[in-house]
PDB file of C-alpha atoms in Angstrom:
ATOM      1  CA  MET A 155       0.649 209.746 -14.769  1.00 40.00           C
ATOM      2  CA  THR A 156       1.447 206.948 -17.253  1.00 37.00           C
ATOM      3  CA  PRO A 157      -1.070 205.501 -19.692  1.00 42.00           C
ATOM      4  CA  LEU A 158      -2.556 202.146 -18.772  1.00 45.00           C
ATOM      5  CA  GLY A 159      -1.322 199.177 -20.798  1.00 46.00           C
ATOM      6  CA  THR A 160      -3.596 196.732 -22.576  1.00 50.00           C
ATOM      7  CA  ASP A 161      -1.768 193.652 -21.221  1.00 56.00           C
ATOM      8  CA  ARG A 162      -1.421 193.430 -17.444  1.00 54.00           C
ATOM      9  CA  GLU A 163       1.368 190.863 -17.842  1.00 54.00           C
ATOM     10  CA  ALA A 164       3.180 192.362 -20.808  1.00 53.00           C
ATOM     11  CA  VAL A 165       6.734 191.043 -21.038  1.00 53.00           C
ATOM     12  CA  PRO A 166       9.411 193.553 -22.069  1.00 52.00           C
ATOM     13  CA  ASP A 167      11.693 192.870 -25.030  1.00 61.00           C
ATOM     14  CA  MET A 168      14.825 190.834 -24.390  1.00 68.00           C
ATOM     15  CA  PRO A 169      17.699 192.919 -23.029  1.00 91.00           C
ATOM     16  CA  ASN A 170      20.445 193.703 -25.510  1.00 96.00           C
ATOM     17  CA  ARG A 171      22.953 195.608 -23.424  1.00 96.00           C
ATOM     18  CA  LEU A 172      25.744 195.388 -26.003  1.00 97.00           C
ATOM     19  CA  GLY A 173      23.533 196.461 -28.880  1.00 96.00           C
ATOM     20  CA  LEU A 174      24.217 193.175 -30.685  1.00 97.00           C
ATOM     21  CA  ASN A 175      23.204 193.463 -34.337  1.00 96.00           C
ATOM     22  CA  GLY A 176      24.141 190.277 -36.167  1.00 97.00           C
ATOM     23  CA  ILE A 177      27.343 188.593 -37.327  1.00 98.00           C
ATOM     24  CA  GLU A 178      29.973 190.736 -39.036  1.00 96.00           C
ATOM     25  CA  PHE A 179      32.246 187.884 -40.117  1.00 97.00           C
ATOM     26  CA  ILE A 180      33.218 184.278 -39.486  1.00 98.00           C
ATOM     27  CA  GLU A 181      36.839 183.214 -39.808  1.00 97.00           C
ATOM     28  CA  TYR A 182      38.497 179.944 -40.766  1.00 96.00           C
ATOM     29  CA  ALA A 183      42.115 179.188 -39.904  1.00 94.00           C
ATOM     30  CA  THR A 184      43.823 176.916 -42.423  1.00 94.00           C
ATOM     31  CA  THR A 185      47.155 175.850 -43.853  1.00 93.00           C
ATOM     32  CA  ARG A 186      45.460 175.129 -47.198  1.00 94.00           C
ATOM     33  CA  PRO A 187      43.884 178.436 -48.235  1.00 96.00           C
ATOM     34  CA  GLN A 188      43.518 177.549 -51.919  1.00 97.00           C
ATOM     35  CA  ALA A 189      41.728 174.274 -51.178  1.00 97.00           C
ATOM     36  CA  LEU A 190      39.429 175.933 -48.659  1.00 97.00           C
ATOM     37  CA  GLY A 191      38.826 178.796 -51.073  1.00 98.00           C
ATOM     38  CA  HIS A 192      37.622 176.311 -53.687  1.00 98.00           C
ATOM     39  CA  VAL A 193      35.124 174.852 -51.202  1.00 98.00           C
ATOM     40  CA  LEU A 194      33.845 178.309 -50.310  1.00 98.00           C
ATOM     41  CA  GLU A 195      33.446 179.309 -53.952  1.00 98.00           C
ATOM     42  CA  THR A 196      31.301 176.253 -54.665  1.00 98.00           C
ATOM     43  CA  MET A 197      29.111 177.463 -51.775  1.00 98.00           C
ATOM     44  CA  GLY A 198      28.725 180.848 -53.469  1.00 98.00           C
ATOM     45  CA  PHE A 199      31.358 182.895 -51.617  1.00 98.00           C
ATOM     46  CA  LYS A 200      33.562 185.098 -53.772  1.00 98.00           C
ATOM     47  CA  PRO A 201      37.095 186.290 -52.906  1.00 98.00           C
ATOM     48  CA  ILE A 202      36.915 190.080 -52.946  1.00 98.00           C
ATOM     49  CA  ALA A 203      39.928 191.430 -51.005  1.00 97.00           C
ATOM     50  CA  ARG A 204      43.363 190.554 -49.605  1.00 96.00           C
ATOM     51  CA  HIS A 205      44.827 191.647 -46.292  1.00 94.00           C
ATOM     52  CA  ARG A 206      47.496 194.313 -46.676  1.00 89.00           C
ATOM     53  CA  SER A 207      50.211 192.533 -44.683  1.00 87.00           C
ATOM     54  CA  ARG A 208      49.070 188.994 -43.844  1.00 90.00           C
ATOM     55  CA  GLU A 209      48.058 185.859 -45.710  1.00 93.00           C
ATOM     56  CA  VAL A 210      44.383 186.502 -45.131  1.00 95.00           C
ATOM     57  CA  MET A 211      41.595 186.615 -47.727  1.00 97.00           C
ATOM     58  CA  LEU A 212      38.106 188.100 -47.474  1.00 97.00           C
ATOM     59  CA  TYR A 213      35.227 186.213 -49.111  1.00 98.00           C
ATOM     60  CA  ARG A 214      31.674 187.520 -49.400  1.00 98.00           C
ATOM     61  CA  GLN A 215      28.205 186.751 -50.682  1.00 98.00           C
ATOM     62  CA  GLY A 216      25.215 188.907 -49.907  1.00 97.00           C
ATOM     63  CA  GLY A 217      25.525 190.151 -46.335  1.00 96.00           C
ATOM     64  CA  MET A 218      27.939 187.390 -45.277  1.00 98.00           C
ATOM     65  CA  ASN A 219      31.644 188.077 -44.796  1.00 97.00           C
ATOM     66  CA  LEU A 220      33.953 185.079 -44.388  1.00 98.00           C
ATOM     67  CA  ILE A 221      37.676 185.352 -43.694  1.00 97.00           C
ATOM     68  CA  VAL A 222      40.278 182.721 -44.570  1.00 97.00           C
ATOM     69  CA  ASN A 223      43.311 183.101 -42.315  1.00 94.00           C
ATOM     70  CA  ALA A 224      46.455 181.272 -43.456  1.00 94.00           C
ATOM     71  CA  HIS A 225      48.965 183.606 -41.804  1.00 90.00           C
ATOM     72  CA  SER A 226      51.718 181.333 -40.521  1.00 82.00           C
ATOM     73  CA  GLU A 227      52.516 183.545 -37.528  1.00 80.00           C
ATOM     74  CA  ASP A 228      48.969 183.329 -36.186  1.00 79.00           C
ATOM     75  CA  ALA A 229      48.915 180.890 -33.267  1.00 75.00           C
ATOM     76  CA  ARG A 230      45.569 179.519 -34.376  1.00 80.00           C
ATOM     77  CA  VAL A 231      47.023 178.599 -37.773  1.00 78.00           C
ATOM     78  CA  SER A 232      50.284 177.170 -36.439  1.00 74.00           C
ATOM     79  CA  ALA A 233      48.367 175.018 -33.939  1.00 77.00           C
ATOM     80  CA  LEU A 234      46.382 173.203 -36.634  1.00 79.00           C
ATOM     81  CA  VAL A 235      46.809 169.454 -36.958  1.00 70.00           C
ATOM     82  CA  ASP A 236      46.092 167.170 -39.926  1.00 79.00           C
ATOM     83  CA  GLU A 237      45.739 170.282 -42.128  1.00 83.00           C
ATOM     84  CA  LYS A 238      42.030 170.456 -41.276  1.00 92.00           C
ATOM     85  CA  PRO A 239      40.536 173.971 -41.358  1.00 95.00           C
ATOM     86  CA  VAL A 240      38.822 175.162 -38.194  1.00 94.00           C
ATOM     87  CA  ILE A 241      36.354 177.937 -37.452  1.00 96.00           C
ATOM     88  CA  SER A 242      38.731 180.163 -35.520  1.00 95.00           C
ATOM     89  CA  ALA A 243      36.646 183.291 -34.886  1.00 96.00           C
ATOM     90  CA  VAL A 244      33.267 184.953 -35.106  1.00 97.00           C
ATOM     91  CA  ALA A 245      32.692 188.701 -34.981  1.00 97.00           C
ATOM     92  CA  PHE A 246      29.576 190.175 -33.397  1.00 98.00           C
ATOM     93  CA  ARG A 247      28.317 193.576 -34.466  1.00 96.00           C
ATOM     94  CA  VAL A 248      27.830 195.751 -31.397  1.00 96.00           C
ATOM     95  CA  LYS A 249      26.942 199.361 -30.696  1.00 95.00           C
ATOM     96  CA  ASP A 250      30.255 200.273 -29.009  1.00 95.00           C
ATOM     97  CA  ALA A 251      33.110 197.746 -29.343  1.00 95.00           C
ATOM     98  CA  LEU A 252      35.331 199.147 -26.589  1.00 94.00           C
ATOM     99  CA  ARG A 253      32.489 199.421 -24.101  1.00 96.00           C
ATOM    100  CA  ALA A 254      31.255 195.920 -24.983  1.00 97.00           C
ATOM    101  CA  HIS A 255      34.750 194.477 -24.571  1.00 97.00           C
ATOM    102  CA  THR A 256      35.204 196.205 -21.211  1.00 97.00           C
ATOM    103  CA  ARG A 257      31.895 194.843 -19.941  1.00 97.00           C
ATOM    104  CA  CYS A 258      32.693 191.285 -21.052  1.00 97.00           C
ATOM    105  CA  VAL A 259      36.082 191.366 -19.340  1.00 97.00           C
ATOM    106  CA  GLU A 260      34.528 192.737 -16.158  1.00 97.00           C
ATOM    107  CA  LEU A 261      32.113 189.793 -16.250  1.00 96.00           C
ATOM    108  CA  GLY A 262      34.995 187.326 -16.447  1.00 96.00           C
ATOM    109  CA  ALA A 263      35.791 186.908 -20.138  1.00 96.00           C
ATOM    110  CA  TRP A 264      39.438 186.424 -21.081  1.00 95.00           C
ATOM    111  CA  PRO A 265      40.699 189.271 -23.280  1.00 95.00           C
ATOM    112  CA  VAL A 266      42.781 188.565 -26.382  1.00 93.00           C
ATOM    113  CA  PRO A 267      45.944 190.709 -26.557  1.00 86.00           C
ATOM    114  CA  SER A 268      46.095 192.909 -29.647  1.00 74.00           C
ATOM    115  CA  HIS A 269      48.726 192.126 -32.270  1.00 69.00           C
ATOM    116  CA  ALA A 270      47.713 194.866 -34.676  1.00 59.00           C
ATOM    117  CA  GLN A 271      50.667 196.302 -36.563  1.00 58.00           C
ATOM    118  CA  ALA A 272      51.190 199.795 -37.923  1.00 47.00           C
ATOM    119  CA  MET A 273      48.314 200.942 -40.163  1.00 50.00           C
ATOM    120  CA  GLU A 274      46.145 198.026 -38.984  1.00 60.00           C
ATOM    121  CA  LEU A 275      42.871 198.285 -37.121  1.00 75.00           C
ATOM    122  CA  HIS A 276      42.659 196.993 -33.562  1.00 84.00           C
ATOM    123  CA  ILE A 277      39.524 194.906 -33.109  1.00 91.00           C
ATOM    124  CA  PRO A 278      38.832 194.012 -29.450  1.00 94.00           C
ATOM    125  CA  ALA A 279      38.263 190.313 -28.817  1.00 95.00           C
ATOM    126  CA  ILE A 280      37.712 187.771 -26.065  1.00 97.00           C
ATOM    127  CA  HIS A 281      38.484 184.066 -26.036  1.00 95.00           C
ATOM    128  CA  GLY A 282      35.722 181.784 -27.303  1.00 95.00           C
ATOM    129  CA  PRO A 283      35.313 178.000 -27.236  1.00 94.00           C
ATOM    130  CA  GLY A 284      38.480 176.013 -27.852  1.00 89.00           C
ATOM    131  CA  GLY A 285      41.135 178.261 -29.335  1.00 88.00           C
ATOM    132  CA  SER A 286      38.632 180.541 -31.067  1.00 94.00           C
ATOM    133  CA  ARG A 287      38.012 184.245 -30.602  1.00 95.00           C
ATOM    134  CA  ILE A 288      34.894 186.370 -30.390  1.00 97.00           C
ATOM    135  CA  TYR A 289      35.523 189.777 -31.937  1.00 96.00           C
ATOM    136  CA  LEU A 290      33.423 192.855 -31.212  1.00 96.00           C
ATOM    137  CA  VAL A 291      32.913 195.192 -34.167  1.00 95.00           C
ATOM    138  CA  ASP A 292      31.147 198.549 -34.264  1.00 92.00           C
ATOM    139  CA  ARG A 293      32.109 199.608 -37.807  1.00 85.00           C
ATOM    140  CA  TRP A 294      30.039 197.995 -40.532  1.00 77.00           C
ATOM    141  CA  THR A 295      27.969 200.677 -42.258  1.00 73.00           C
ATOM    142  CA  GLU A 296      29.496 203.616 -44.152  1.00 69.00           C
ATOM    143  CA  PHE A 297      32.984 202.786 -42.854  1.00 74.00           C
ATOM    144  CA  SER A 298      33.963 199.170 -42.226  1.00 85.00           C
ATOM    145  CA  ILE A 299      36.914 197.307 -40.752  1.00 87.00           C
ATOM    146  CA  TYR A 300      37.859 196.084 -44.229  1.00 90.00           C
ATOM    147  CA  ASP A 301      38.486 199.623 -45.512  1.00 88.00           C
ATOM    148  CA  ILE A 302      41.722 199.774 -43.514  1.00 86.00           C
ATOM    149  CA  ASP A 303      43.068 196.224 -43.374  1.00 89.00           C
ATOM    150  CA  PHE A 304      42.148 194.885 -46.829  1.00 93.00           C
ATOM    151  CA  LYS A 305      42.885 195.798 -50.441  1.00 95.00           C
ATOM    152  CA  PRO A 306      40.072 195.031 -52.912  1.00 96.00           C
ATOM    153  CA  ILE A 307      40.942 192.623 -55.706  1.00 97.00           C
ATOM    154  CA  PRO A 308      40.894 194.741 -58.907  1.00 97.00           C
ATOM    155  CA  GLY A 309      37.911 194.180 -61.160  1.00 97.00           C
ATOM    156  CA  VAL A 310      36.013 192.027 -58.643  1.00 97.00           C
ATOM    157  CA  ASP A 311      32.466 192.882 -57.562  1.00 97.00           C
ATOM    158  CA  GLN A 312      32.772 193.859 -53.909  1.00 95.00           C
ATOM    159  CA  HIS A 313      29.148 192.970 -53.187  1.00 95.00           C
ATOM    160  CA  PRO A 314      28.331 189.667 -54.928  1.00 97.00           C
ATOM    161  CA  PRO A 315      24.711 188.583 -54.420  1.00 97.00           C
ATOM    162  CA  ALA A 316      23.852 185.643 -52.200  1.00 98.00           C
ATOM    163  CA  LEU A 317      22.797 182.371 -53.764  1.00 97.00           C
ATOM    164  CA  ALA A 318      19.154 181.482 -53.019  1.00 96.00           C
ATOM    165  CA  GLY A 319      18.935 184.243 -50.410  1.00 96.00           C
ATOM    166  CA  LEU A 320      21.547 182.614 -48.155  1.00 98.00           C
ATOM    167  CA  ASP A 321      22.549 184.388 -44.945  1.00 98.00           C
ATOM    168  CA  TYR A 322      24.120 183.516 -41.608  1.00 98.00           C
ATOM    169  CA  PHE A 323      21.616 181.513 -39.574  1.00 97.00           C
ATOM    170  CA  GLY A 324      24.092 180.759 -36.810  1.00 96.00           C
ATOM    171  CA  LEU A 325      26.819 178.458 -35.533  1.00 97.00           C
ATOM    172  CA  VAL A 326      27.022 175.002 -34.016  1.00 96.00           C
ATOM    173  CA  GLN A 327      29.342 174.555 -31.033  1.00 96.00           C
ATOM    174  CA  TYR A 328      30.429 171.165 -29.728  1.00 95.00           C
ATOM    175  CA  VAL A 329      30.738 171.135 -25.935  1.00 95.00           C
ATOM    176  CA  ASP A 330      32.065 168.645 -23.404  1.00 93.00           C
ATOM    177  CA  PRO A 331      29.652 166.312 -21.550  1.00 92.00           C
ATOM    178  CA  GLY A 332      27.644 168.156 -18.924  1.00 92.00           C
ATOM    179  CA  ARG A 333      28.883 171.572 -20.041  1.00 94.00           C
ATOM    180  CA  SER A 334      25.811 172.869 -21.859  1.00 95.00           C
ATOM    181  CA  GLU A 335      24.408 174.702 -18.825  1.00 96.00           C
ATOM    182  CA  ASP A 336      27.783 176.404 -18.219  1.00 97.00           C
ATOM    183  CA  TRP A 337      27.865 177.675 -21.777  1.00 97.00           C
ATOM    184  CA  ILE A 338      24.223 178.750 -21.656  1.00 97.00           C
ATOM    185  CA  ARG A 339      24.986 180.903 -18.603  1.00 97.00           C
ATOM    186  CA  TYR A 340      28.067 182.271 -20.371  1.00 97.00           C
ATOM    187  CA  TYR A 341      26.165 183.436 -23.462  1.00 97.00           C
ATOM    188  CA  GLU A 342      23.256 184.709 -21.368  1.00 97.00           C
ATOM    189  CA  THR A 343      25.596 186.715 -19.131  1.00 96.00           C
ATOM    190  CA  MET A 344      27.991 188.044 -21.773  1.00 97.00           C
ATOM    191  CA  PHE A 345      25.653 188.704 -24.675  1.00 98.00           C
ATOM    192  CA  ASP A 346      22.043 188.425 -23.420  1.00 98.00           C
ATOM    193  CA  PHE A 347      21.306 185.308 -25.473  1.00 98.00           C
ATOM    194  CA  SER A 348      18.151 183.426 -24.508  1.00 97.00           C
ATOM    195  CA  THR A 349      17.320 179.711 -24.610  1.00 96.00           C
ATOM    196  CA  VAL A 350      14.893 178.603 -27.292  1.00 93.00           C
ATOM    197  CA  PRO A 351      12.046 176.368 -26.011  1.00 91.00           C
ATOM    198  CA  GLU A 352      12.618 172.629 -26.496  1.00 85.00           C
ATOM    199  CA  ASP A 353       9.677 172.354 -28.885  1.00 83.00           C
ATOM    200  CA  GLU A 354      11.067 175.082 -31.139  1.00 83.00           C
ATOM    201  CA  ARG A 355      13.627 173.462 -33.427  1.00 78.00           C
ATOM    202  CA  TYR A 356      15.267 174.271 -36.729  1.00 84.00           C
ATOM    203  CA  GLY A 357      16.881 172.289 -39.533  1.00 80.00           C
ATOM    204  CA  ILE A 358      17.359 168.534 -39.740  1.00 78.00           C
ATOM    205  CA  LEU A 359      19.822 168.155 -36.845  1.00 79.00           C
ATOM    206  CA  PRO A 360      17.802 169.456 -33.877  1.00 77.00           C
ATOM    207  CA  LYS A 361      20.007 168.045 -31.104  1.00 84.00           C
ATOM    208  CA  GLY A 362      21.261 169.882 -28.055  1.00 91.00           C
ATOM    209  CA  LYS A 363      20.357 173.314 -26.787  1.00 94.00           C
ATOM    210  CA  VAL A 364      19.577 176.262 -29.041  1.00 95.00           C
ATOM    211  CA  LEU A 365      20.116 179.886 -28.054  1.00 96.00           C
ATOM    212  CA  LYS A 366      18.839 182.997 -29.807  1.00 97.00           C
ATOM    213  CA  SER A 367      20.802 186.220 -30.040  1.00 97.00           C
ATOM    214  CA  PRO A 368      19.111 189.252 -28.433  1.00 97.00           C
ATOM    215  CA  CYS A 369      18.888 190.927 -31.846  1.00 96.00           C
ATOM    216  CA  GLY A 370      17.017 187.885 -33.171  1.00 95.00           C
ATOM    217  CA  GLN A 371      19.263 187.637 -36.223  1.00 96.00           C
ATOM    218  CA  PHE A 372      21.099 184.382 -35.519  1.00 97.00           C
ATOM    219  CA  MET A 373      21.107 181.211 -33.424  1.00 96.00           C
ATOM    220  CA  TRP A 374      23.753 179.371 -31.398  1.00 97.00           C
ATOM    221  CA  GLN A 375      23.453 175.587 -30.995  1.00 96.00           C
ATOM    222  CA  LEU A 376      25.255 173.663 -28.230  1.00 96.00           C
ATOM    223  CA  ILE A 377      25.736 169.935 -28.771  1.00 94.00           C
ATOM    224  CA  GLU A 378      27.152 167.457 -26.267  1.00 92.00           C
ATOM    225  CA  PRO A 379      28.340 163.966 -27.265  1.00 88.00           C
ATOM    226  CA  ASP A 380      25.840 161.157 -26.762  1.00 77.00           C
ATOM    227  CA  PRO A 381      26.358 159.140 -23.539  1.00 68.00           C
ATOM    228  CA  TRP A 382      27.574 156.129 -25.494  1.00 60.00           C
ATOM    229  CA  MET A 383      30.292 158.279 -27.085  1.00 58.00           C
ATOM    230  CA  GLU A 384      32.494 158.232 -23.985  1.00 57.00           C
ATOM    231  CA  SER A 385      35.573 157.742 -26.144  1.00 52.00           C
ATOM    232  CA  ASP A 386      34.944 161.078 -27.856  1.00 52.00           C
ATOM    233  CA  ARG A 387      37.694 163.317 -26.461  1.00 61.00           C
ATOM    234  CA  ALA A 388      37.469 165.980 -29.146  1.00 67.00           C
ATOM    235  CA  PRO A 389      37.994 169.449 -27.675  1.00 78.00           C
ATOM    236  CA  GLU A 390      35.184 171.981 -27.485  1.00 91.00           C
ATOM    237  CA  ASN A 391      35.024 173.895 -30.734  1.00 93.00           C
ATOM    238  CA  LEU A 392      32.927 175.772 -33.252  1.00 95.00           C
ATOM    239  CA  GLU A 393      31.878 172.892 -35.496  1.00 95.00           C
ATOM    240  CA  ARG A 394      29.985 174.317 -38.468  1.00 96.00           C
ATOM    241  CA  ILE A 395      28.144 177.280 -39.936  1.00 98.00           C
ATOM    242  CA  GLY A 396      24.391 177.365 -40.396  1.00 97.00           C
ATOM    243  CA  LEU A 397      23.095 179.160 -43.484  1.00 98.00           C
ATOM    244  CA  GLY A 398      19.520 180.374 -43.592  1.00 97.00           C
ATOM    245  CA  THR A 399      17.449 180.346 -46.771  1.00 96.00           C
ATOM    246  CA  PRO A 400      13.764 180.962 -47.528  1.00 96.00           C
ATOM    247  CA  ASP A 401      13.721 177.955 -49.904  1.00 95.00           C
ATOM    248  CA  VAL A 402      15.877 174.962 -48.963  1.00 94.00           C
ATOM    249  CA  GLY A 403      14.949 173.005 -52.082  1.00 94.00           C
ATOM    250  CA  GLN A 404      16.000 175.830 -54.375  1.00 95.00           C
ATOM    251  CA  ALA A 405      19.253 176.308 -52.474  1.00 96.00           C
ATOM    252  CA  VAL A 406      20.085 172.587 -52.573  1.00 96.00           C
ATOM    253  CA  ALA A 407      19.401 172.353 -56.312  1.00 97.00           C
ATOM    254  CA  LEU A 408      21.512 175.427 -57.032  1.00 97.00           C
ATOM    255  CA  LEU A 409      24.405 174.284 -54.871  1.00 98.00           C
ATOM    256  CA  LYS A 410      24.312 170.769 -56.365  1.00 97.00           C
ATOM    257  CA  SER A 411      24.648 172.319 -59.812  1.00 97.00           C
ATOM    258  CA  ARG A 412      27.847 173.956 -58.554  1.00 97.00           C
ATOM    259  CA  GLY A 413      29.295 170.655 -57.334  1.00 97.00           C
ATOM    260  CA  VAL A 414      28.269 170.723 -53.666  1.00 97.00           C
ATOM    261  CA  GLU A 415      27.452 167.275 -52.266  1.00 97.00           C
ATOM    262  CA  PHE A 416      24.841 166.727 -49.574  1.00 96.00           C
ATOM    263  CA  ILE A 417      24.400 163.894 -47.087  1.00 92.00           C
ATOM    264  CA  GLU A 418      21.546 161.746 -48.355  1.00 90.00           C
ATOM    265  CA  THR A 419      20.659 158.678 -46.298  1.00 84.00           C
ATOM    266  CA  SER A 420      17.390 157.151 -45.135  1.00 77.00           C
ATOM    267  CA  SER A 421      17.651 159.028 -41.830  1.00 77.00           C
ATOM    268  CA  LEU A 422      19.375 162.230 -42.963  1.00 77.00           C
ATOM    269  CA  HIS A 423      18.649 163.892 -46.281  1.00 79.00           C
ATOM    270  CA  PRO A 424      17.676 167.275 -47.722  1.00 77.00           C
ATOM    271  CA  GLU A 425      14.113 168.284 -46.984  1.00 83.00           C
ATOM    272  CA  ASP A 426      12.069 171.451 -46.541  1.00 86.00           C
ATOM    273  CA  ARG A 427      13.484 172.085 -43.049  1.00 88.00           C
ATOM    274  CA  GLY A 428      17.129 171.880 -44.035  1.00 90.00           C
ATOM    275  CA  ALA A 429      20.086 169.980 -45.467  1.00 94.00           C
ATOM    276  CA  LEU A 430      23.687 169.171 -44.561  1.00 95.00           C
ATOM    277  CA  THR A 431      26.635 169.270 -46.940  1.00 96.00           C
ATOM    278  CA  ARG A 432      29.236 166.515 -46.912  1.00 96.00           C
ATOM    279  CA  ARG A 433      32.461 167.354 -45.114  1.00 96.00           C
ATOM    280  CA  GLU A 434      35.243 168.746 -47.230  1.00 97.00           C
ATOM    281  CA  LEU A 435      38.926 168.848 -46.244  1.00 96.00           C
ATOM    282  CA  GLY A 436      38.058 166.687 -43.252  1.00 94.00           C
ATOM    283  CA  SER A 437      36.182 169.335 -41.283  1.00 94.00           C
ATOM    284  CA  VAL A 438      34.262 171.854 -43.408  1.00 97.00           C
ATOM    285  CA  SER A 439      30.503 171.455 -43.714  1.00 97.00           C
ATOM    286  CA  PHE A 440      27.515 173.768 -43.912  1.00 97.00           C
ATOM    287  CA  GLU A 441      23.984 173.253 -42.655  1.00 96.00           C
ATOM    288  CA  LEU A 442      21.141 174.815 -44.601  1.00 96.00           C
ATOM    289  CA  VAL A 443      18.165 175.837 -42.476  1.00 95.00           C
ATOM    290  CA  HIS A 444      14.775 177.085 -43.548  1.00 93.00           C
ATOM    291  CA  ARG A 445      14.397 180.669 -42.407  1.00 91.00           C
ATOM    292  CA  THR A 446      10.765 181.687 -42.104  1.00 81.00           C
ATOM    293  CA  GLY A 447       9.931 185.076 -43.476  1.00 63.00           C
ATOM    294  CA  GLY A 448      13.173 185.105 -45.457  1.00 44.00           C
TER     295      GLY A 448
END
């Protein structure tokens, strides 16, 4: 006999079949690693480690890991045009990476062949929007993926604090016209994301559809071009990173003091809900979003 509940229509928690537990890292591909590194440092990221065999650098602040990939033999780097950096990968923390990868492939995801060399860690991945990858990582506590593939920079703090409590709020993905529902089904099926109600919006650019990860730690925003933008033939891609903060005003003031410029017009400007940095290197911008309870 089971005890009687107090709510006859109690709704169970969202399913989280992969054990998703936040973002482990976000990766940029670039042919200008020094220039991109300067942009990241103004945003508070610190270079802490170098890859053992590739031109790849690990940046960090607080709980955020950000990888700059300039390895010339990586197809994502060699495919770049106009020397503009692109968000080339995001890594999800999961309970069991191999099991999660197997399930995604069985559901129709396209696997990414491993190119790990000797003494390098194989991280299972599937193809994401555009030419990006979605990695699945189950090592992030006592033993992490960086312990094998990266060498710490001597004398550098390996755990620099985050400016103004910044953390990963989520990512913005540009999608083709009429493709939002396809992508919603994809993220619901693969990762148990759920759609946020239309009246629940975040930041100062509330367009499109917003999805919430099953762990509740980050968001995923899908944005289609406006109908009048029929000439927009840009490919689907991961457009920018959202950074959460408990105090947008404090974060904006601190970042301005470090040289970060924000978009400030009559219709779009920093406010309590959020702020948007000006694009650097033709493609790199960050959106600050107020995170309640941060």
